[in-house]
Amino acid sequence: MNLKEKLQNVMERAVENCEVAGVSLLAEKNGAEICYCQAGMAERETGRAMERDTILRLYSQSKPVTAAAAMILMERGLLDLGQPVSDFLPAFAGQSYYAENEGIGAEAAGGLKKESAERADGVRAQIRPVMRPMRVYDLLRMTSGLVYPDETTAAGREAGEVFAEIDRRLFSKEAMTTKEVAERIAACTLAFEPGSSWRYGTSADVLGAVIEAASGERFGAFLEKEIFGPLGMKDTAFWVPPKKQSRLAATYETVLENGKNTLVRYEGHNLAICNRMENPPAFESGGAGLASTLDDYMRFARMLLQGGELDGVRILKPATVRYMTGPELMENQQSAFNYWIGLEGFSYGNLMRICHKPSRSVFFAGKGEYGWDGWLGTYFANFPEEKMTILMGIQKKDAGTFALTRKLRNLVLAEVV
């Protein structure tokens, strides 16, 4: 049985078991396609199959693109990663943080244990002013203290209030802009003092506003001019126009009914991203807002793998790509990141995971591999030593990197590396 047959079998079994409605995978090595496979439906209600040109909501797989945009400005001398974020967004001056989090790795890793602004005895947690300002590189490393909405943590509840307000205004004439979202996030108490720990959160959304301030352009316009247009990524944007709506995949969630998995359509607007993506959004989310196709994203991945150039078009210089794809957290930050189950052997930086110790990984991994995934199951991994890329397309609520993702990438790596 060849690689494509093995992948097809695993994919079709996942569809039959209602693990996903549809799934696709595209892999390249040395600039040549290894395989493309697809199974299941992009929209079950109409019988529309998952196809190679199906448009996918990237959610957090938007983050590496945002990091690349920051690298472009860094190359041009328009952005110094050591600058305070407040130099670009004054609302970030004079922040405070929850002091009870100091030295606590698990809470910093994203609420795997509980923190609270109020202890069980009713005494409120101490809030202190930051001694060191949040810097731009804290946004790229997720060491900023900014968090996503989370009901189990005090900082997460504050973030939740911001996103609830964004949602209330999402379809109104007063919809929040990228800058306004960042300014509202700035008013939240940080989970920890910048640089003292690590936690996954809204850093990339704030970085989008920083990029606007540094470039003098709207974030989406900058991405189109500097990355999508030059690379020929014709289906990548913060929205999906009417003529392309028929290619946008539907989103589903797996629920248990009578002891069996079933799929239910999901139409929520998670993290202020309109599910249908029908109109250009006021808030262009650097952390979650892009839609794309496997072939479009492959052009971005291939550009990075080839040292910043694709088909004669240079986006980044080789030294910049090496910097972007080779960071490692400091010890105090890494100890918090290590609570992320499934990313053993990896570190984090420039809005991506980076593998430093493949022997610790729970799946086949390559030293120096980097990439990220999305909330709905899209997946990106570049392997510099092997000159290889793996991309996956899934639109399942709360998927991220899950069992199917690991099974498929293991099959590719076992066969090809």
Short mmCIF file of C-alpha atoms in Angstrom, two decimals, residues 7 14 26 37 81 193 199 209 232 235 240 263 266 280 288 325 332 348 353 398:
data_model
loop_
_atom_site.label_atom_id
_atom_site.label_comp_id
_atom_site.label_asym_id
_atom_site.label_seq_id
_atom_site.Cartn_x
_atom_site.Cartn_y
_atom_site.Cartn_z
CA LEU A 7 -3.57 8.43 4.08
CA ALA A 14 -12.24 9.47 10.34
CA LEU A 26 -1.09 18.46 0.83
CA CYS A 37 -5.56 13.55 -0.54
CA LEU A 81 11.28 44.30 18.41
CA GLU A 193 4.49 40.69 34.19
CA ARG A 199 0.75 32.10 27.90
CA ALA A 209 -2.38 46.91 15.35
CA GLY A 232 0.06 34.95 -5.85
CA ASP A 235 -7.66 33.20 -2.16
CA VAL A 240 -14.50 35.66 1.38
CA LEU A 263 -21.69 15.92 13.46
CA TYR A 266 -21.45 25.15 13.98
CA PRO A 280 -14.46 42.90 4.97
CA ALA A 288 -7.29 34.29 13.92
CA THR A 325 12.09 30.21 12.35
CA ASN A 332 11.22 30.64 32.96
CA TYR A 348 7.82 28.78 20.85
CA ARG A 353 6.16 26.15 17.55
CA ASP A 398 -12.10 22.90 18.93
#
